[in-house]
Structures are given as structure tokens and as C-alpha cells.
Coordinates of C-alpha atoms in Angstrom, one line a residue:
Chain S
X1 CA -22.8 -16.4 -21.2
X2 CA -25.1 -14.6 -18.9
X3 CA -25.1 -10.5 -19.7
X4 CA -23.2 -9.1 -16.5
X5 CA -19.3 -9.1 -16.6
X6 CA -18.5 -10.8 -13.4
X7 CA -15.8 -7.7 -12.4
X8 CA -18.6 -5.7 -12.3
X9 CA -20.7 -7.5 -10.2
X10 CA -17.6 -8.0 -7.9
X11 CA -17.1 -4.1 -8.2
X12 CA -20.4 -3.5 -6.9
X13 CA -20.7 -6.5 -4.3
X14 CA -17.3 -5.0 -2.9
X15 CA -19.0 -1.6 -2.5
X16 CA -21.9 -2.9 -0.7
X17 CA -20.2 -5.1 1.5
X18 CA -18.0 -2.2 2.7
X19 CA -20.5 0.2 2.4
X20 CA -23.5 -1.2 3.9
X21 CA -22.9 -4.3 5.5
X22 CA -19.3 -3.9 7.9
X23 CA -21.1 -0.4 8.8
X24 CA -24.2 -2.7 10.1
X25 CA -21.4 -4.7 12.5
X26 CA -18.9 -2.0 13.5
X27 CA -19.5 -1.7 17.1
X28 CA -21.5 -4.5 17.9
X29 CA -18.8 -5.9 20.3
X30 CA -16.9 -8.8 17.3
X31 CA -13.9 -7.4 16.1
X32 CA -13.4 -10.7 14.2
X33 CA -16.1 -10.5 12.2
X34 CA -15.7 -7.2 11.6
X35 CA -11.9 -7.3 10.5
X36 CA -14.1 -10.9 8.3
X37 CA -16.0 -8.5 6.4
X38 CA -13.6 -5.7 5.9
X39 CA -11.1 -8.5 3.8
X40 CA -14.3 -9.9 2.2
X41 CA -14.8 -6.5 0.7
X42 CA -11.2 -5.9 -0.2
X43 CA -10.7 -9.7 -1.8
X44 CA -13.7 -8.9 -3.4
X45 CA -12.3 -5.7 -4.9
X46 CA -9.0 -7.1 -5.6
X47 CA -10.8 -10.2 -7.9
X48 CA -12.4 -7.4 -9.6
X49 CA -9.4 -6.0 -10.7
X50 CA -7.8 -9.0 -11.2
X51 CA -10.7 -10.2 -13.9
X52 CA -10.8 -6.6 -15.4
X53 CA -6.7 -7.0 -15.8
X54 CA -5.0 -9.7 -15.9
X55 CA -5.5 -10.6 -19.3
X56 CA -3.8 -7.3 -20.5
X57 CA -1.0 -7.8 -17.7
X58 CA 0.1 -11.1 -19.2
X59 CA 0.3 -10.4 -22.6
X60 CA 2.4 -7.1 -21.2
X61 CA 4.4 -9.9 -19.4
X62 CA 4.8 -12.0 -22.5
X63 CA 5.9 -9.3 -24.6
X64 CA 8.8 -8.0 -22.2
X65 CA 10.0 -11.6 -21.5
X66 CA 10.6 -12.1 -25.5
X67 CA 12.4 -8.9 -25.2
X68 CA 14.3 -10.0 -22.4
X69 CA 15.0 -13.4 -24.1
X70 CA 16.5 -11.7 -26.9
X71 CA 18.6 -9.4 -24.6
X72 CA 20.4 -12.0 -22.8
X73 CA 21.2 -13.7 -25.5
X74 CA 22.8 -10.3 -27.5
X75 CA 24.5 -10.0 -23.7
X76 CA 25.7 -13.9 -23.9
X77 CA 27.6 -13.0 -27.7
X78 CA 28.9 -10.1 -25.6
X79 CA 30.5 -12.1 -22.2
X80 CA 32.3 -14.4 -25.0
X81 CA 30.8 -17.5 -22.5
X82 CA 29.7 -20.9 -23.6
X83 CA 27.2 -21.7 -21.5
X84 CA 25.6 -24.3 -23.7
X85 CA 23.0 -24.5 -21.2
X86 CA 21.7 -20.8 -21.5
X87 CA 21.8 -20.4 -24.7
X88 CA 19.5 -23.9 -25.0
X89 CA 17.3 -22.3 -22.1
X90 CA 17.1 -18.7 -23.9
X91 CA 16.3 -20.7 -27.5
X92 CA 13.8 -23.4 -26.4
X93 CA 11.6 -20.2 -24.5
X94 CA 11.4 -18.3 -27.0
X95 CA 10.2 -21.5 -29.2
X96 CA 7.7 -21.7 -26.5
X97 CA 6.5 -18.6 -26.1
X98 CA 5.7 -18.5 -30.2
X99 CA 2.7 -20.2 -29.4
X100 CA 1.2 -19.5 -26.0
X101 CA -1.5 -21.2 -24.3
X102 CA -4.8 -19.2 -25.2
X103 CA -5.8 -19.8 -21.8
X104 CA -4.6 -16.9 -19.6
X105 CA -3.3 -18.9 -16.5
X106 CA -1.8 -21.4 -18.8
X107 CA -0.1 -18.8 -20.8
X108 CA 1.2 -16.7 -17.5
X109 CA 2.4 -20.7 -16.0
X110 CA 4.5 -20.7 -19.5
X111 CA 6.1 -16.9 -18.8
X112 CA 7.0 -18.5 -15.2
X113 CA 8.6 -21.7 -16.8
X114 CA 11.0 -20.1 -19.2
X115 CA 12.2 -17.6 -17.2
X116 CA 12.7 -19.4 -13.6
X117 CA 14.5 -22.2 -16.9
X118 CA 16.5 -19.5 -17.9
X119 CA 17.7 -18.3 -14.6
X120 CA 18.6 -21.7 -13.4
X121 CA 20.6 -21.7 -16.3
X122 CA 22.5 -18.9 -15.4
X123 CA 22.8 -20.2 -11.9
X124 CA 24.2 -23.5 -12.9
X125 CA 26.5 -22.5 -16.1
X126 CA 27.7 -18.4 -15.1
X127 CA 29.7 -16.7 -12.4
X128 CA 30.5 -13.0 -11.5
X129 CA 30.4 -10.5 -14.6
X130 CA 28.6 -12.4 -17.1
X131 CA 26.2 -14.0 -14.8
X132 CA 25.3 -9.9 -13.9
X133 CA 25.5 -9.5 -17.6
X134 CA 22.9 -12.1 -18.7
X135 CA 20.5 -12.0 -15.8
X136 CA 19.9 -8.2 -15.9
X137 CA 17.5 -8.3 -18.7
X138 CA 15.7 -11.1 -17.3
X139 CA 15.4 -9.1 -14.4
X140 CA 13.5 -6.6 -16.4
X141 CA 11.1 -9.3 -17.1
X142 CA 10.5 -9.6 -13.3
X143 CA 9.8 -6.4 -12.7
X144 CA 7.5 -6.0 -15.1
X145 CA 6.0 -8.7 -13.9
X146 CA 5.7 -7.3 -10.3
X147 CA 4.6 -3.9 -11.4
X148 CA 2.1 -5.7 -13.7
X149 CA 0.3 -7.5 -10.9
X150 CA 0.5 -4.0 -8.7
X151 CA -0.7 -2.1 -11.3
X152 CA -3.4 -4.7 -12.2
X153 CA -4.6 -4.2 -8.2
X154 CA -4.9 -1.0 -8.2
X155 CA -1.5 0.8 -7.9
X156 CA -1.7 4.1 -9.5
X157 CA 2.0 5.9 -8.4
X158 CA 4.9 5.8 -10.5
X159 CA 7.3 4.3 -7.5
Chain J
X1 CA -24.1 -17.6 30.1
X2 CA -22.3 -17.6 26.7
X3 CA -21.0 -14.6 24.7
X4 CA -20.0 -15.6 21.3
X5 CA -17.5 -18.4 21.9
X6 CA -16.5 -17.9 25.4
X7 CA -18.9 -19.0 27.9
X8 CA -18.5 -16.4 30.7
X9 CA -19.8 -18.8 33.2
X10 CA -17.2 -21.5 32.6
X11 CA -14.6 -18.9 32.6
X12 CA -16.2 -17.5 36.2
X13 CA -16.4 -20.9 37.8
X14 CA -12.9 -21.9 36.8
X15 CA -11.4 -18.3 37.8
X16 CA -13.2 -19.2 41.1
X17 CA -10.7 -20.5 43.3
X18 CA -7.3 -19.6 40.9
X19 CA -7.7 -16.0 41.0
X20 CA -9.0 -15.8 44.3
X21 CA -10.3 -17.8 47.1
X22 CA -14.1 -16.5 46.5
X23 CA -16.5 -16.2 43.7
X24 CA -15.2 -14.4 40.8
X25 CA -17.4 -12.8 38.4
X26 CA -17.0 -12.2 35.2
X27 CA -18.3 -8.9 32.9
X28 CA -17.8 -6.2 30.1
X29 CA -16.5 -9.6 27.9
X30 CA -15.1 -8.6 24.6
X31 CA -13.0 -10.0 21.5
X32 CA -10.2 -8.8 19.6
X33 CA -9.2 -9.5 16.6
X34 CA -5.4 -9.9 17.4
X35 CA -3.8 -13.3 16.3
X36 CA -5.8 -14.8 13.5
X37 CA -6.3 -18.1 14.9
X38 CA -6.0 -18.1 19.0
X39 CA -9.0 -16.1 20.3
X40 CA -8.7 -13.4 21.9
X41 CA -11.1 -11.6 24.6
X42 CA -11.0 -9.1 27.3
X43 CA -12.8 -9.1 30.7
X44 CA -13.1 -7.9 33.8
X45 CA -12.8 -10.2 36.7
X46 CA -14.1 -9.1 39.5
X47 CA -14.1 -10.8 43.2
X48 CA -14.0 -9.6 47.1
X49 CA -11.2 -10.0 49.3
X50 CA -11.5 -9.0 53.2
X51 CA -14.6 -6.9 52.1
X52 CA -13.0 -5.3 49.6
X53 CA -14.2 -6.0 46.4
X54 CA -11.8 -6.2 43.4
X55 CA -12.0 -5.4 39.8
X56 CA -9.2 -6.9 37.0
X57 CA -9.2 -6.2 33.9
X58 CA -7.5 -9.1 31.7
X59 CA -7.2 -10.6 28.7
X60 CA -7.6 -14.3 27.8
X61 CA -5.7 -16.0 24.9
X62 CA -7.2 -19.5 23.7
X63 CA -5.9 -22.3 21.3
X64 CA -8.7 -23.2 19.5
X65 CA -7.3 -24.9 16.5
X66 CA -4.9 -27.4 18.4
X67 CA -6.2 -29.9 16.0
X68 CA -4.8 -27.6 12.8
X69 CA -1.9 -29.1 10.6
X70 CA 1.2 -27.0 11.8
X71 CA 3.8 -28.0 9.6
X72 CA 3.6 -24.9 7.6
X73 CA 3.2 -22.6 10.9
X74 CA 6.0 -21.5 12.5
X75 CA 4.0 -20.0 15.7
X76 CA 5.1 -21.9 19.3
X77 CA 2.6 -23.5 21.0
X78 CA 0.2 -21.5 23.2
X79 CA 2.6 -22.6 26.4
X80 CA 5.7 -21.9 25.0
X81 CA 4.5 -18.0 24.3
X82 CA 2.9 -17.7 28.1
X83 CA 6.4 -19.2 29.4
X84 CA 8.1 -16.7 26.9
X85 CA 5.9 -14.1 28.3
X86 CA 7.1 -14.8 31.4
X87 CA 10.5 -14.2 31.1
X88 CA 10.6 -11.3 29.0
X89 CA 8.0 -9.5 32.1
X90 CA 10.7 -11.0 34.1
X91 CA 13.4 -9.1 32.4
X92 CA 11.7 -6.3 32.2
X93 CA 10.2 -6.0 29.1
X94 CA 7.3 -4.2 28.9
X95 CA 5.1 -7.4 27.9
X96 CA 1.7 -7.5 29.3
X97 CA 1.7 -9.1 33.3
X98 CA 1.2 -13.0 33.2
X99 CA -1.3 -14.1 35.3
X100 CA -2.1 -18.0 34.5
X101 CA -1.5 -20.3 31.8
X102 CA -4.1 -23.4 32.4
X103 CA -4.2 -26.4 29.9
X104 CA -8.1 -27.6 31.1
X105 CA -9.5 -27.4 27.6
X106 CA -12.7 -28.0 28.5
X107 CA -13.3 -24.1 30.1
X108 CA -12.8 -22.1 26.6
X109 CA -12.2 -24.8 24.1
X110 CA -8.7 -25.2 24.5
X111 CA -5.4 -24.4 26.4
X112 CA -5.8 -20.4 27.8
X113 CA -3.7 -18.3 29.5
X114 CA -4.4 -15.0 31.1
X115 CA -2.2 -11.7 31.1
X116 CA -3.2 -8.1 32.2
X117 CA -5.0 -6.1 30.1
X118 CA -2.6 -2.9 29.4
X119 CA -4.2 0.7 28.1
X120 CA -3.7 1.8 24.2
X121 CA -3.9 -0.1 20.4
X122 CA -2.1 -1.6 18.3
X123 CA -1.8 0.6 15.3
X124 CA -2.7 -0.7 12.3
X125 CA 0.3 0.7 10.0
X126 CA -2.2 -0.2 6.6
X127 CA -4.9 2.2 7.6
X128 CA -3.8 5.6 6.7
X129 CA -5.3 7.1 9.6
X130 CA -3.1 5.2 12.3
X131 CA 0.3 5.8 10.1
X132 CA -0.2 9.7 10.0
X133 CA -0.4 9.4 14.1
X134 CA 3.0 7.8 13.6
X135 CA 3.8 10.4 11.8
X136 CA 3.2 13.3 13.7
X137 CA 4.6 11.0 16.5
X138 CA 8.1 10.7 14.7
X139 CA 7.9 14.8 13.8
X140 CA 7.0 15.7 17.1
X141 CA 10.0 15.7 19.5
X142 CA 8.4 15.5 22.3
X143 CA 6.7 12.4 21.7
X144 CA 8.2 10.0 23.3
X145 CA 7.0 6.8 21.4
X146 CA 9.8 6.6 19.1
X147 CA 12.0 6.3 22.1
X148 CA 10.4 4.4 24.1
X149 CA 10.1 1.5 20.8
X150 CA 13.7 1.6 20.7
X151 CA 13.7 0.9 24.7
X152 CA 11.3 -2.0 24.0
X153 CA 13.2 -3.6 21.3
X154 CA 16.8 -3.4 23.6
X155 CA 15.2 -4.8 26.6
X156 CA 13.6 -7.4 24.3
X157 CA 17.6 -8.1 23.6
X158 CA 18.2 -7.5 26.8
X159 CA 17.0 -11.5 27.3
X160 CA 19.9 -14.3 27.4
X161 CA 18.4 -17.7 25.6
X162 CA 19.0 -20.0 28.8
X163 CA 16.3 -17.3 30.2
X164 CA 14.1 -18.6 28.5
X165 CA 14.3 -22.6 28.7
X166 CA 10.7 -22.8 26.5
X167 CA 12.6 -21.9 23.9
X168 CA 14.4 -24.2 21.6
X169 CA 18.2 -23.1 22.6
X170 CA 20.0 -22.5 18.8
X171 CA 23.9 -22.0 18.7
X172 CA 24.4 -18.7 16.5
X173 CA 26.3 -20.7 14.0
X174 CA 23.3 -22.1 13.0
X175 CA 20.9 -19.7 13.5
X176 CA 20.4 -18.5 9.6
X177 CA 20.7 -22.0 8.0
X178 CA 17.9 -23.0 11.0
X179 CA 15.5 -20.1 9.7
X180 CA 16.0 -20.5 5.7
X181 CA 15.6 -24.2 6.1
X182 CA 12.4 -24.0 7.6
X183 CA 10.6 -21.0 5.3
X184 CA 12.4 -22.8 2.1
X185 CA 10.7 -25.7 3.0
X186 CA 7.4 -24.2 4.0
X187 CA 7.2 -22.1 0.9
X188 CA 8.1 -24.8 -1.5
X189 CA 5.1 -26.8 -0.1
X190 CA 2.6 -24.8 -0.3
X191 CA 3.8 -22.2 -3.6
X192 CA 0.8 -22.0 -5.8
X193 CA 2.9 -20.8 -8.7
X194 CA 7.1 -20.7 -9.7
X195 CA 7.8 -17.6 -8.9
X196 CA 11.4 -17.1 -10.6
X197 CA 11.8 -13.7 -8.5
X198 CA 11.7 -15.8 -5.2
X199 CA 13.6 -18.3 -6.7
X200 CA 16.8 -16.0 -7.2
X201 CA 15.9 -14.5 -3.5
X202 CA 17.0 -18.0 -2.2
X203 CA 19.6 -17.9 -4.4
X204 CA 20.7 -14.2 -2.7
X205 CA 20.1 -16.1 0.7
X206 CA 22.1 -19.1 0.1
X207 CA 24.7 -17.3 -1.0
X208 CA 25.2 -14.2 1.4
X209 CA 24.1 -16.1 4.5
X210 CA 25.4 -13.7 7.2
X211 CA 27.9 -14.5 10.4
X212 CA 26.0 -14.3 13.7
X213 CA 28.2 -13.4 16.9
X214 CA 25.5 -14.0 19.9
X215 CA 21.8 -15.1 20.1
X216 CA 19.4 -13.7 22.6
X217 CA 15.4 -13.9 23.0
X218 CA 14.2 -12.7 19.8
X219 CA 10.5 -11.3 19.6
X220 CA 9.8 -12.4 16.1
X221 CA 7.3 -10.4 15.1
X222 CA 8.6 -7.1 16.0
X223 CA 6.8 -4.1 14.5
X224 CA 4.7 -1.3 15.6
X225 CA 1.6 -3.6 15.2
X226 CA 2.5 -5.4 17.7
X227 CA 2.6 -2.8 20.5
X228 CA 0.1 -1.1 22.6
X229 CA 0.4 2.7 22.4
X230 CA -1.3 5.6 23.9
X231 CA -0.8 8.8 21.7
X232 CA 2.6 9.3 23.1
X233 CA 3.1 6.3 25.5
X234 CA 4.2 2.7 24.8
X235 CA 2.5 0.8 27.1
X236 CA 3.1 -3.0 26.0
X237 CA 4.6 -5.8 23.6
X238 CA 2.1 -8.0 22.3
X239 CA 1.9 -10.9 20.8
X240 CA 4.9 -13.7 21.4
X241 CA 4.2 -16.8 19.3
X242 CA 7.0 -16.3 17.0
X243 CA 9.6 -15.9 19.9
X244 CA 12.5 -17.1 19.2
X245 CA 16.3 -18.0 19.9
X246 CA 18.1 -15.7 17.7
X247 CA 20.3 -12.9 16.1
X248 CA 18.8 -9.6 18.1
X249 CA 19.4 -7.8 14.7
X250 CA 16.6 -10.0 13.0
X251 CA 14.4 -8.4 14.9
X252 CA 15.2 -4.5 13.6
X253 CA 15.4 -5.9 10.3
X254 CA 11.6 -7.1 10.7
X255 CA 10.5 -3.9 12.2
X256 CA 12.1 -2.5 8.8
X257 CA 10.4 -4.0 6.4
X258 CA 8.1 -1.8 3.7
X259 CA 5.3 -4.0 4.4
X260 CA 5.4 -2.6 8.2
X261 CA 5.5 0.6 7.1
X262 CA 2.1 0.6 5.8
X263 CA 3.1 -0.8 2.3
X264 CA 0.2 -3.1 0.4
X265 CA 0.1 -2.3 -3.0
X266 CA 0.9 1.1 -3.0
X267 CA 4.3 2.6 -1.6
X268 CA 4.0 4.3 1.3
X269 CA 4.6 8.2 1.7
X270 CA 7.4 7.8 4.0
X271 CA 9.5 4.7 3.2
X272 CA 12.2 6.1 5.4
X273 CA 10.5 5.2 8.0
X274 CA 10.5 1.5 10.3
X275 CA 7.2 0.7 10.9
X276 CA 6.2 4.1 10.1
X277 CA 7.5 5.5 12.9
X278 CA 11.3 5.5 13.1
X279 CA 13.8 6.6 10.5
X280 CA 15.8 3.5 10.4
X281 CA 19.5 4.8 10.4
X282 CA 18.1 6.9 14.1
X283 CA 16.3 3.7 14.9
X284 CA 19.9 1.9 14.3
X285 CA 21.8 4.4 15.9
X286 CA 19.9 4.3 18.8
X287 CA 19.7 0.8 19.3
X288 CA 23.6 0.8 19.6
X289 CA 23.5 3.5 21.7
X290 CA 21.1 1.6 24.4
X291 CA 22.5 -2.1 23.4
X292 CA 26.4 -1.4 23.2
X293 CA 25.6 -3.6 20.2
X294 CA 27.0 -2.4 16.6
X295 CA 24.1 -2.7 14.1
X296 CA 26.1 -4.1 11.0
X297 CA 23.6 -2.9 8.3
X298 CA 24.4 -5.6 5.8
X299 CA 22.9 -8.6 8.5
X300 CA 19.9 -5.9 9.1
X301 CA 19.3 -5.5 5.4
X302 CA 20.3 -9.5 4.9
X303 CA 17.1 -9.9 7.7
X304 CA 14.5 -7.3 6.4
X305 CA 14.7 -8.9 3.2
X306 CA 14.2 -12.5 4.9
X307 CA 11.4 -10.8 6.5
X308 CA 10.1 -10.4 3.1
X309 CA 10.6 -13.5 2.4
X310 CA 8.6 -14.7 5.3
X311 CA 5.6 -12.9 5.7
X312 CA 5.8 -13.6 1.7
X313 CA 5.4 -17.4 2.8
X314 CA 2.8 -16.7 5.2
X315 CA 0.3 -15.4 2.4
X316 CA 1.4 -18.3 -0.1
X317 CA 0.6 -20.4 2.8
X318 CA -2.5 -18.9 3.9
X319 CA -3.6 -19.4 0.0
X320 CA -2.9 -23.0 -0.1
X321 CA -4.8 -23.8 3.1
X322 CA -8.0 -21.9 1.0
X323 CA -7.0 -23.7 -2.0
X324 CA -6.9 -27.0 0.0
X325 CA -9.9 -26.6 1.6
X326 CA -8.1 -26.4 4.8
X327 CA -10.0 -23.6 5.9
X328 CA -13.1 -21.3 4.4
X329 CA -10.9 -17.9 6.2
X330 CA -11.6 -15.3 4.4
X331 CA -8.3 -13.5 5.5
X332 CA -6.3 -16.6 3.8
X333 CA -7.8 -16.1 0.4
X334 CA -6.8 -12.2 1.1
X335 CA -3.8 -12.9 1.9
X336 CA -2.7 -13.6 -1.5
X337 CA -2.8 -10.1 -1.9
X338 CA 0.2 -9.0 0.1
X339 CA 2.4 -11.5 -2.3
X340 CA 3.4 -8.8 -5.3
X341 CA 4.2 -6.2 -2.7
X342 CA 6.7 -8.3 -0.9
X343 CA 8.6 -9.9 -4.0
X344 CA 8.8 -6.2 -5.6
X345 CA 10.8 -5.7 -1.8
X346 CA 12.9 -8.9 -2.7
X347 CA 13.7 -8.1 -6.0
X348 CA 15.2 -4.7 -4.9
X349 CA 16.9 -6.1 -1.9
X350 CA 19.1 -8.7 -4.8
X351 CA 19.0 -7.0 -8.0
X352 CA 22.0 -4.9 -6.9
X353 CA 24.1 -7.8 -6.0
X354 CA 22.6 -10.2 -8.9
X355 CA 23.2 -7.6 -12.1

């Protein structure tokens, strides 16, 4: 492996490109190129981030859709349903998830599988009061998730 | 001569004899950067007319990716939004004057058409420069702006679909199925990942599609973007590809999302307001007052959080078109970037209803 972490050469190309370069084309009569180089150095930014983070935000991800598993099953015992189908959904992810991909956009692929499988369960097998029951932690899961990949570019308030 | 892509000489000898009977002369070219894909540039035309001489300033709109795959675009063709154009001017709406829609491709690189150039920007609600202006502009009651968006958005409604013929003419009874069908469909195409958050947002969709009572012209892309404004003046409605026939209340719904607001990644500091300018139950109320319309606020939130879901599409699209090779844009690979923001708006707009 060479010796520069790539988020830090992003970091810094980011900063030049905004810094020194759009400057250099502001004015010169191309909005378009200008508004080009003004997302190069944002993407740029964000791919920082993204390299510096999203291995910590997936394993955050992992850990709250275990929890979540093992919530909706607690709130399955409590909505006295069958629902074969969830309960096969809630069992086989977390069989899954005991051995994740050590890749990280194999592993965040896996968190995406067992939970849209576990919803789609729900969908097909609840109604009213227990469906509400059952989803809400797996709702938790997604916003962790969301507020993962925020956090992970750049979001710094609590909201 | 030939300034960047537009050759000001072709545009001069083909303005020649449609704008006026003389020589026309074109100057002072410059491009915008509104509409991602159709080109856009500003000129003055100038010519002489019973020895008076004549300046115009206007601005050109050109197709120049006629040749692009549009089956994951739901923009009109660059006709349909001149004739649109047309009509809502017509009506009264405070869209820019038409002037000429000419389909000769081979004077800018594709179809063109030509509208008045009207004073002011658009503001750009993500730069927090241009939302504090809105700001001041909402505190401040003698501004007028808020007002006058509310008049622009009415008169918008104002519209009746057989007014606009371009249009494809929808009966309101199938006006919702029409729009989820189409954005289900583009966003399944092109998704890059499963997101299990969007996937319940359909579910929400399906399953609280609202009743819609009347269609008119609907803009589309209604926000505070996509208006001209002085510091306290409104002086035009831009930008009419995504005109459509629809439910009027899509339209405030649009103009309400976070995203217009000014949200990216970070919340914005005044989520109360509609495109960072209007406190949404005013903006409602005022609607109503000007329409004779009631504003049922479960269709407007139904439609905010399908505008969500939309411009959530558009930046999964705009990422498989880079992932494709479809196009080298930079602004496509950014536009992953607005995805998070826009499901963290979908998830609050179900979670009520779905735990």
C-alpha cells in the first residue's frame, strides 16, 4: 500500500479545488463550469468522509439491526401473532449477520437484505397493531442508518 | 464568432429576419447554469427599426442532449415547455415573455426557444447567504416577496388543463397512480442499493394514495429556486420542463419540502419555513384565501413526502447514469449526496402511520 491515506489526499484536493481553483473561474463569464468545480470540490469532500467513516458507520448499523432483530421478535411473543414468515425472516438475519462479509459494502448489502426481508415479512404476514408493534424496532435500525450516513458526511447537530 | 458553445454569428444570422426584418446583432453573450442539461445563455439582441435602433435582452434555451436515453427523465420535451410557457404568460402568470421556439438544430446544436430576459436570481436555498435574505424577507412585513410567491403559485393554478393542449390531459382519478407508477418504476431501475426505508415509503404511498377533486396546470418544480427575485420583488417563474396536468396541491407540497428549504445534510435553522421563505400553515392559508381552494393538509403532506421521494429518484438516477458510464457529470456523481437527507424526510413522513 502506498503511504498516504486516500481521505486525506481527498481532504486536501477538496481544499484546493475550492480554494484555489473555482476562485481562478468565478467571474470569467461560465457559470457551468463554475457550478462543475464547486460539486467537484464538495464530492470530493464528501468521498473523504465517506472513506474516513463508513467503516465505523456500518458496524454501528450492524450492531443496531441485531438489536432490532431481537426486539421484534420479543414484540412478536408480545402481539400473540403467528406469522411464520417473520419469525423465519427475524431468525435466518440474525444467522446471517453472525458472520458478516469482511468487506464493508458486502457487509452494509447484508444489513440492507435482512431488514428490507424482514419488513416484507411484516408487510405480507401483519396488519394494524402488531404490524406497528413489530416494525417499530426495525425502524430504529433505519434511522440509525440514516443518521449514520449524515453523521458520516459531516452532520454535526443533534436534529 | 463562437463563445463557448453558442456561435453568436449563427444565432445573429438566424435572428435576422425572425426578430426583425433587418440585421440583428448579437452581444454581452452569457451562460447560466440553470437546467443541468439544456443550455442556457443570455444576450442582447439588438437591430434598427425606422432609424430607431433596438436593444432586447433575452435568453435562449437549447436541447443539446436530444440524443440522451429519457426513460428515467421525467422533463417534457424542450417544445412542450415553450408551449407551456406560453399559456401560463397567457394566463397571466408571471413566466418569462415567449418570444420563439424554432426546431432548426443546426443554429445552436439543437431545438431553441427564446423568452425575455426578466431582472433578479434565483436564490439558491443551499447557500446560506441566499436563505438568510429569505429570511429577513419572511420577518420583514413589508417585503413583499412572500406575497407575491403565493400570487405566483395561485395564478400558476389559475390554468385549466385544456389551456394547455401540450400537455398530456390526465383525469384526476388517476393522477396519483400516473405519478407513483412512473417514479416506482424509474427508481427501481436505476436503485444502486435496497433501501428498506424507501421500500416501506411505497408501501405508505400505495396504501394512503390520496382522492384528487380537479387537475389544473401544475408547475412541477415549484420552489423558490425556481423564481427570479429582486430583494423584495418577484419578477418571474422559471423553469417549466416538469409541467404538468395535476393536483394544484402537489405543487405546495413540493415548495414544502426540507430539501427546498436549504436542507443537505444538515437541518436547516428554520424548518418552518417553505422554501425558506414562507411559514407553511400562512403559505396554506393564503393559498385558500387567493384560490377559494381548501388546502387539505393530509394530500399536501401525502405530496411533500412524494416530493421526497422524487427528487430522491432524481439523485439515484443521476448516480446510475455515472455508474453506467452514461455520462462523466460531475453533478451526477454529487448527486448521490442528497439521497440520506431525503429518506431521513421519508422516514418521518411514515413512521407515524407505520409504528
Amino acid at each position: 500500500m502506498p503511504y498516504l491515506h486516500p481521505e486525506l489526499v481527498l481532504r486536501r484536493f477538496s481544499a484546493f479545488t475550492r480554494e484555489d481553483v473555482r476562485p481562478s473561474v468565478v467571474g470569467e463569464g461560465d457559470e457551468f463550469l463554475e457550478a462543475q468545480v464547486g460539486s467537484m470540490s464538495s464530492t470530493l469532500d464528501f468521498l473523504s468522509r465517506e472513506l474516513d467513516g463508513m467503516r465505523g458507520a456500518v458496524e454501528a448499523q450492524h450492531e443496531a439491526l441485531l438489536e432490532a432483530l431481537n426486539d421484534a421478535d420479543r414484540a412478536l411473543d408480545g402481539v400473540d401473532a403467528g406469522a411464520p414468515g417473520v419469525r423465519t425472516a427475524v431468525a435466518d438475519g440474525r444467522d446471517r449477520l453472525a458472520n458478516p462479509p469482511a468487506d464493508v459494502y458486502d457487509h452494509e448489502k447484508l444489513l440492507l437484505e435482512v431488514s428490507s426481508d424482514a419488513l416484507a415479512a411484516v408487510e405480507a404476514e401483519l396488519d394494524g397493531e402488531a404490524a406497528r408493534a413489530v416494525r417499530d424496532p426495525l425502524y430504529e435500525f433505519l434511522r440509525v442508518r440514516v443518521t449514520a450516513q449524515l453523521e458520516m458526511l459531516g452532520r454535526e447537530s443533534d436534529d | 464568432m463562437t463563445d463557448g458553445d453558442v456561435s453568436t454569428d449563427a444565432l445573429a444570422a438566424y435572428l435576422s429576419g425572425e426578430l426583425a426584418d433587418g440585421v440583428v446583432e448579437v452581444s454581452d453573450l452569457q451562460y447560466h447554469t440553470e437546467g443541468w442539461s439544456r443550455q442556457t445563455v443570455s444576450f442582447t439582441a439588438t437591430w434598427t427599426e425606422g432609424g430607431d435602433e433596438t436593444a432586447r435582452r433575452l435568453v435562449a434555451r437549447v436541447d443539446t442532449d436530444e440524443d440522451v436515453d429519457r426513460s428515467h427523465d421525467t422533463r417534457n420535451d424542450i417544445e412542450t415547455e415553450y408551449r407551456t410557457m406560453e399559456a401560463a404568460h397567457e394566463a397571466g402568470v408571471p413566466a418569462p415573455e415567449p418570444v420563439l421556439y424554432a426546431d432548426d438544430e443546426s443554429v445552436l446544436g439543437g431545438a431553441f426557444f427564446l423568452v425575455e430576459h426578466l431582472a433578479g436570481d434565483a436564490p439558491i436555498t443551499w447557500d446560506p447567504r441566499d436563505r438568510q435574505q429569505l429570511y429577513e424577507a419572511w420577518d420583514d412585513p413589508e417585503n413583499a416577496l412572500p406575497s407575491q410567491f403565493v400570487d405566483a403559485t395561485a395564478a400558476v393554478h389559475s390554468v385549466p388543463p385544456e389551456a394547455v393542449p401540450s400537455l398530456e390531459q390526465t383525469d384526476p382519478a388517476e393522477v396519483v397512480d400516473r405519478e407513483l407508477d412512473t417514479y416506482e418504476r424509474i427508481y427501481e431501475e436505476t436503485k444502486l442499493k435496497q433501501e428498506p426505508a424507501v421500500q416501506e415509503a411505497l408501501r405508505w404511498f400505495r396504501a394512503n394514495k390520496p382522492e384528487i377533486p380537479e387537475t389544473t396546470l401544475v408547475h412541477g418544480d415549484y420552489r423558490i429556486g425556481n423564481v427570479l427575485v429582486t430583494e423584495d420583488e418577484l419578477t418571474g417563474v422559471l423553469d417549466w420542463e416538469f409541467a404538468r396536468v395535476g393536483d394544484p396541491l402537489y405543487d405546495l407540497g413540493y415548495a414544502s419540502t426540507r430539501y427546498f428549504s436549504g436542507k443537505l445534510i444538515e437541518p436547516t435553522e428554520r424548518p418552518e419555513l417553505a422554501s425558506a421563505l414562507v411559514e407553511r400553515e400562512w403559505f396554506y392559508d393564503e393559498y385558500e384565501k387567493r384560490t377559494g381552494r381548501t388546502v387539505d393538509r393530509d394530500r399536501v403532506r401525502y405530496w411533500q413526502a412524494f416530493s421526497a421521494f422524487t427528487m430522491m429518484t432524481r439523485g439515484v438516477a443521476g448516480a446510475h447514469r455515472y455508474q453506467e458510464g452514461e455520462t462523466d457529470g460531475v453533478r451526477s456523481a454529487w448527486f448521490q449526496y442528497i439521497v440520506p437527507g431525503h429518506i431521513e424526510d421519508l422516514l418521518a413522513a411514515v413512521e407515524d402511520d407505520r409504528t
